[in-house]
CSV table of C-alpha atoms in Angstrom, one decimal:
chain,number,residue,atom,x,y,z
A,410,MET,CA,7.0,20.7,12.6
A,411,LYS,CA,3.7,20.8,14.4
A,412,LEU,CA,3.1,17.1,13.7
A,413,THR,CA,6.5,16.2,15.0
A,414,ARG,CA,6.1,18.3,18.1
A,415,LEU,CA,2.8,16.6,18.9
A,416,MET,CA,4.3,13.1,18.5
A,417,ASN,CA,7.3,14.1,20.7
A,418,ASN,CA,5.0,15.4,23.4
A,419,MET,CA,3.2,12.1,23.5
A,420,ASP,CA,6.4,10.1,23.6
A,421,SER,CA,7.7,12.3,26.4
A,422,ASN,CA,4.4,12.1,28.4
A,423,LEU,CA,4.1,15.9,28.1
A,424,GLN,CA,0.7,15.4,26.5
A,425,ALA,CA,-1.9,12.7,26.9
A,426,LYS,CA,-2.5,10.4,23.9
A,427,ASP,CA,-6.2,11.4,23.7
A,428,ASP,CA,-5.3,15.1,23.6
A,429,VAL,CA,-2.7,14.4,20.8
A,430,GLU,CA,-5.3,12.6,18.7
A,431,ILE,CA,-7.7,15.6,19.1
A,432,ASP,CA,-4.9,18.0,18.1
A,433,LEU,CA,-4.0,15.9,15.1
A,434,LEU,CA,-7.6,16.0,13.9
A,435,MET,CA,-7.8,19.8,14.4
A,436,LEU,CA,-4.5,20.2,12.6
A,437,GLY,CA,-5.8,18.2,9.7
A,438,ARG,CA,-8.6,20.6,9.1
A,439,SER,CA,-6.1,23.3,8.0
A,440,LEU,CA,-4.3,21.1,5.5
A,441,ASP,CA,-5.1,19.9,2.0
A,442,PRO,CA,-7.3,16.7,1.8
A,443,LEU,CA,-4.4,14.3,1.3
A,444,GLN,CA,-2.3,15.6,4.2
A,445,GLY,CA,-5.4,15.7,6.4
A,446,SER,CA,-6.1,12.1,5.5
A,447,LEU,CA,-2.6,11.1,6.6
A,448,LEU,CA,-3.1,12.8,10.0
A,449,ARG,CA,-6.4,11.0,10.5
A,450,GLY,CA,-4.6,7.8,9.6
A,451,ILE,CA,-1.9,8.5,12.2
A,452,ALA,CA,-4.6,9.2,14.8
A,453,ALA,CA,-6.3,5.9,14.0
A,454,ALA,CA,-3.0,4.1,14.2
A,455,MET,CA,-2.5,5.4,17.7
A,456,ARG,CA,-5.7,3.5,18.7
A,457,LYS,CA,-4.4,0.2,17.3
A,458,LEU,CA,-0.7,0.0,17.8
A,459,PRO,CA,0.8,-1.6,21.0
A,460,LEU,CA,2.8,0.6,23.2
A,461,ILE,CA,6.0,-1.3,22.6
A,462,ALA,CA,6.8,-3.7,19.7
A,463,ILE,CA,5.8,-7.3,19.9
A,464,LYS,CA,9.1,-9.2,20.2
A,465,ASN,CA,8.0,-12.5,18.7
A,466,LYS,CA,7.0,-11.5,15.1
A,467,LYS,CA,6.1,-15.2,14.3
A,468,CYS,CA,3.0,-14.9,16.5
A,469,ILE,CA,1.6,-12.1,14.2
A,470,GLY,CA,-0.7,-13.6,11.5
A,471,GLU,CA,-1.2,-12.1,8.0
A,472,CYS,CA,-4.7,-10.8,8.8
A,473,GLU,CA,-3.4,-9.2,12.0
A,474,LEU,CA,-0.5,-7.7,10.1
A,475,PHE,CA,-2.5,-5.7,7.7
A,476,THR,CA,-5.5,-4.9,9.9
A,477,MET,CA,-3.6,-3.7,12.9
A,478,TYR,CA,-0.4,-2.2,11.5
A,479,PHE,CA,-1.2,-1.1,7.9
A,480,ASP,CA,-4.9,-0.5,7.6
A,481,PRO,CA,-5.3,2.6,9.7
A,482,ILE,CA,-2.9,4.7,7.6
A,483,LEU,CA,-3.5,3.1,4.2
A,484,SER,CA,-7.3,3.2,4.5
A,485,SER,CA,-7.2,6.9,5.4
A,486,LEU,CA,-5.1,7.6,2.3
A,487,LEU,CA,-6.7,5.3,-0.2
A,488,SER,CA,-10.3,5.1,0.8
A,489,ASP,CA,-12.7,7.9,0.1
A,490,PRO,CA,-16.4,7.0,0.8
A,491,SER,CA,-17.6,10.3,-0.4
A,492,ARG,CA,-16.2,9.4,-3.9
A,493,ASN,CA,-17.3,5.7,-3.5
A,494,VAL,CA,-13.7,4.4,-3.3
A,495,LEU,CA,-12.8,1.8,-0.7
A,496,LEU,CA,-9.6,-0.2,0.3
A,497,ARG,CA,-10.7,-3.8,0.8
A,498,TRP,CA,-8.7,-6.5,2.5
A,499,SER,CA,-10.9,-9.1,0.9
A,500,ASN,CA,-8.7,-11.8,-0.6
A,501,VAL,CA,-11.4,-12.5,-3.2
A,502,THR,CA,-11.4,-12.4,-7.0
A,503,SER,CA,-12.5,-9.2,-8.7
A,504,ASP,CA,-13.5,-8.0,-12.1
A,505,GLN,CA,-10.0,-8.1,-13.5
A,506,SER,CA,-8.3,-10.7,-11.3
A,507,GLY,CA,-9.8,-13.8,-12.8
A,508,ASP,CA,-8.6,-16.7,-10.7
A,509,ILE,CA,-6.1,-14.5,-8.9
A,510,ARG,CA,-7.1,-13.5,-5.3
A,511,PRO,CA,-5.2,-10.4,-4.3
A,512,ASP,CA,-4.9,-9.7,-0.6
A,513,ALA,CA,-6.2,-6.1,-1.1
A,514,THR,CA,-8.2,-4.3,-3.7
A,515,ILE,CA,-9.0,-0.6,-4.1
A,516,SER,CA,-12.6,-0.7,-5.5
A,517,LYS,CA,-14.9,1.8,-6.9
A,518,ILE,CA,-18.5,1.4,-5.7
A,519,HIS,CA,-21.3,1.5,-8.3
A,520,GLN,CA,-24.7,1.8,-6.7
A,521,ARG,CA,-24.8,-1.1,-4.2
A,522,ASP,CA,-22.1,-3.3,-5.6
A,523,PHE,CA,-18.3,-3.2,-6.0
A,524,GLY,CA,-17.4,-1.9,-9.5
A,525,PRO,CA,-14.0,-1.4,-11.2
A,526,SER,CA,-10.8,-2.0,-9.4
A,527,LEU,CA,-8.4,0.9,-9.2
A,528,GLY,CA,-5.5,-0.9,-7.5
A,529,PHE,CA,-4.3,-4.0,-5.7
A,530,GLY,CA,-2.0,-5.1,-2.9
A,531,GLU,CA,-0.2,-8.3,-1.8
A,532,VAL,CA,0.9,-9.1,1.7
A,533,LYS,CA,3.6,-11.5,3.0
A,534,LEU,CA,4.6,-12.1,6.6
A,535,ALA,CA,8.2,-11.4,7.6
A,536,ARG,CA,10.5,-14.4,7.3
A,537,PRO,CA,13.9,-15.0,8.9
A,538,THR,CA,15.3,-15.0,5.3
A,539,THR,CA,13.7,-13.3,2.3
A,540,ASP,CA,11.7,-15.6,0.1
A,541,ASN,CA,12.7,-14.1,-3.3
A,542,HIS,CA,10.6,-16.6,-5.4
A,543,SER,CA,7.4,-15.8,-3.5
A,544,LEU,CA,7.9,-12.1,-3.5
A,545,CYS,CA,8.8,-12.0,-7.2
A,546,HIS,CA,5.7,-14.1,-8.0
A,547,ASP,CA,3.5,-11.6,-6.0
A,548,LEU,CA,5.2,-8.7,-7.9
A,549,LEU,CA,4.3,-10.3,-11.2
A,550,ARG,CA,0.7,-10.8,-10.0
A,551,LEU,CA,0.5,-7.1,-9.2
A,552,ALA,CA,1.9,-6.1,-12.5
A,553,THR,CA,-0.6,-8.3,-14.4
A,554,LEU,CA,-3.6,-7.1,-12.3
A,555,ALA,CA,-2.6,-3.5,-12.8
A,556,LYS,CA,-2.2,-3.9,-16.5
A,557,ASP,CA,-5.6,-5.7,-16.9
A,558,THR,CA,-7.5,-3.1,-14.8
A,559,ILE,CA,-6.0,-0.3,-16.9
A,560,ASP,CA,-7.2,-2.0,-20.1
A,561,ASN,CA,-10.6,-3.1,-18.9
A,562,ASN,CA,-11.6,0.0,-17.0
A,563,LYS,CA,-9.8,2.5,-19.3
A,564,LEU,CA,-7.7,4.0,-16.5
A,565,GLN,CA,-4.8,6.4,-16.8
A,566,ALA,CA,-2.9,4.5,-14.1
A,567,ALA,CA,-3.3,1.9,-11.4
A,568,LEU,CA,-1.8,1.9,-7.9
A,569,THR,CA,-0.3,-1.3,-6.4
A,570,PHE,CA,1.5,-2.0,-3.2
A,571,GLN,CA,3.5,-5.0,-1.9
A,572,ILE,CA,3.9,-5.6,1.9
A,573,ASN,CA,6.8,-7.8,3.2
A,574,GLY,CA,6.7,-7.9,6.9
A,575,PHE,CA,6.6,-4.2,8.0
A,576,ASN,CA,8.1,-3.0,4.7
A,577,ILE,CA,5.8,-1.7,2.0
A,578,THR,CA,6.6,-0.7,-1.5
A,579,PHE,CA,4.2,1.4,-3.7
A,580,PHE,CA,4.1,1.1,-7.5
A,581,LEU,CA,2.3,3.1,-10.2
A,582,SER,CA,1.5,1.3,-13.4
A,583,SER,CA,0.6,3.2,-16.6
A,584,LEU,CA,0.4,2.8,-20.3
A,585,ARG,CA,3.2,5.0,-21.7
A,586,HIS,CA,3.7,3.8,-25.3
A,587,ASP,CA,2.1,1.6,-27.9
A,588,GLY,CA,1.7,-1.7,-26.0
A,589,MET,CA,4.3,-0.8,-23.4
A,590,TYR,CA,3.2,-0.7,-19.8
A,591,LEU,CA,5.4,1.0,-17.2
A,592,MET,CA,5.4,-0.2,-13.6
A,593,GLN,CA,7.3,2.4,-11.5
A,594,GLU,CA,8.3,2.2,-7.9
A,595,ILE,CA,7.2,5.4,-6.3
A,596,GLY,CA,8.0,4.9,-2.6
A,597,GLN,CA,9.2,2.4,0.0
A,598,LEU,CA,8.6,2.7,3.7
A,599,THR,CA,8.9,0.7,6.9
A,600,PHE,CA,5.7,1.0,8.9
A,601,PRO,CA,5.8,1.3,12.7
A,602,CYS,CA,5.0,-1.7,14.8
A,603,SER,CA,4.4,0.2,18.1
A,604,LEU,CA,3.6,3.7,19.4
A,605,GLU,CA,7.3,4.1,20.2
A,606,GLU,CA,8.2,3.6,16.5
A,607,LEU,CA,5.3,5.8,15.3
A,608,VAL,CA,7.1,8.8,16.7
A,609,PHE,CA,10.1,8.1,14.4
A,610,PHE,CA,7.8,7.2,11.5
A,611,VAL,CA,6.5,10.7,11.4
A,612,ASN,CA,9.2,12.5,9.5
A,613,LEU,CA,9.4,14.8,6.5
A,614,LYS,CA,10.6,12.1,4.2
A,615,ASN,CA,7.8,9.6,5.0
A,616,ILE,CA,5.2,12.4,4.8
A,617,ARG,CA,6.4,13.4,1.4
A,618,THR,CA,6.4,9.8,0.2
A,619,LEU,CA,2.8,9.2,1.4
A,620,CYS,CA,1.4,12.5,0.2
A,621,ARG,CA,3.1,12.6,-3.2
A,622,PRO,CA,0.5,13.7,-5.9
A,623,MET,CA,0.4,11.6,-9.1
A,624,ASN,CA,-1.1,13.4,-12.0
A,625,ASP,CA,-1.1,12.1,-15.6
A,626,GLY,CA,-3.6,13.7,-17.9
A,627,LYS,CA,-2.7,11.9,-21.0
A,628,SER,CA,-4.9,9.3,-22.6
A,629,TRP,CA,-3.6,6.1,-24.2
A,630,GLU,CA,-6.9,4.7,-25.6
A,631,THR,CA,-5.4,3.2,-28.8
A,632,LYS,CA,-2.2,1.8,-27.2
A,633,ARG,CA,-3.6,-1.1,-25.1
A,634,ARG,CA,-2.7,-4.7,-25.8
A,635,PRO,CA,-4.1,-8.0,-24.4
A,636,THR,CA,-2.2,-9.8,-21.6
A,637,HIS,CA,-0.2,-12.7,-22.9
A,638,PRO,CA,-1.7,-16.0,-21.6
A,639,SER,CA,1.7,-17.5,-20.8
A,640,ILE,CA,3.1,-14.6,-18.7
A,641,TYR,CA,3.6,-16.8,-15.6
A,642,SER,CA,5.8,-19.2,-17.5
A,643,PHE,CA,8.6,-16.6,-17.0
A,644,ILE,CA,8.8,-17.8,-13.4
A,645,ASP,CA,11.1,-20.7,-12.7
A,646,ALA,CA,9.1,-23.6,-11.3
A,647,THR,CA,12.0,-24.7,-9.0
A,648,LYS,CA,11.0,-22.3,-6.3
A,649,ASP,CA,14.4,-21.5,-4.9
A,650,ARG,CA,13.7,-18.9,-2.2
A,651,HIS,CA,17.4,-18.1,-1.9
A,652,CYS,CA,18.1,-17.6,-5.6
A,653,PHE,CA,19.7,-14.3,-6.7
A,654,CYS,CA,17.2,-11.5,-7.2
A,655,GLY,CA,17.9,-8.0,-8.6
A,656,LEU,CA,14.9,-6.6,-6.9
A,657,ARG,CA,14.9,-5.0,-3.4
A,658,PHE,CA,12.2,-6.3,-1.0
A,659,GLU,CA,13.8,-5.1,2.3
A,660,ARG,CA,15.2,-1.8,3.3
């Protein structure tokens, strides 16, 4: 309620934006670390988002999409320099990706180099019509990357996210049974594209989605299996972007 009141005060010009940012940071000090990180992300987004939404979405490039609209909040939630964890918009290969170049990687830092990958992300610009083939291909890439990093780095789970325009879907992949990996959708949000929309983005449902704790203390050391080399053969090579798809990529 305090957060909503602050955002409404800014939207109604009852309080200056700089004062709201300070109040957000002060409010974050009294919350748990995850909720405090979200408030710092919202304060950072207030410094980057335009006052009103850009009408022509075609002029927004992929790099601009994730650095201006997604990075302030996602980096605040997923990066923790004190624990040597960083969210990187690198578009480079990593220890588990092989020839695949994910748009984003959550990396653990070892000494002065990037170490194991803890998660991955893929980004696609908004299209007039949904490109089902491309989005399904990205989803399979994320599933494969998450499975491989769980195996190679002996992780309990791996976090992945898929961005389509201003929509983002979060997935948690884990090894549940003997050779069976589960990739579960844990949340879907539409990120704000302006300060005006940021006011409506801050609601209880979105806060609970972004601050949901994920704990799994079980170990599955003996249940891992190698990735099948022909996994991408399951994708039809015809590339029909309008083909039927049972997955939901837009809200």
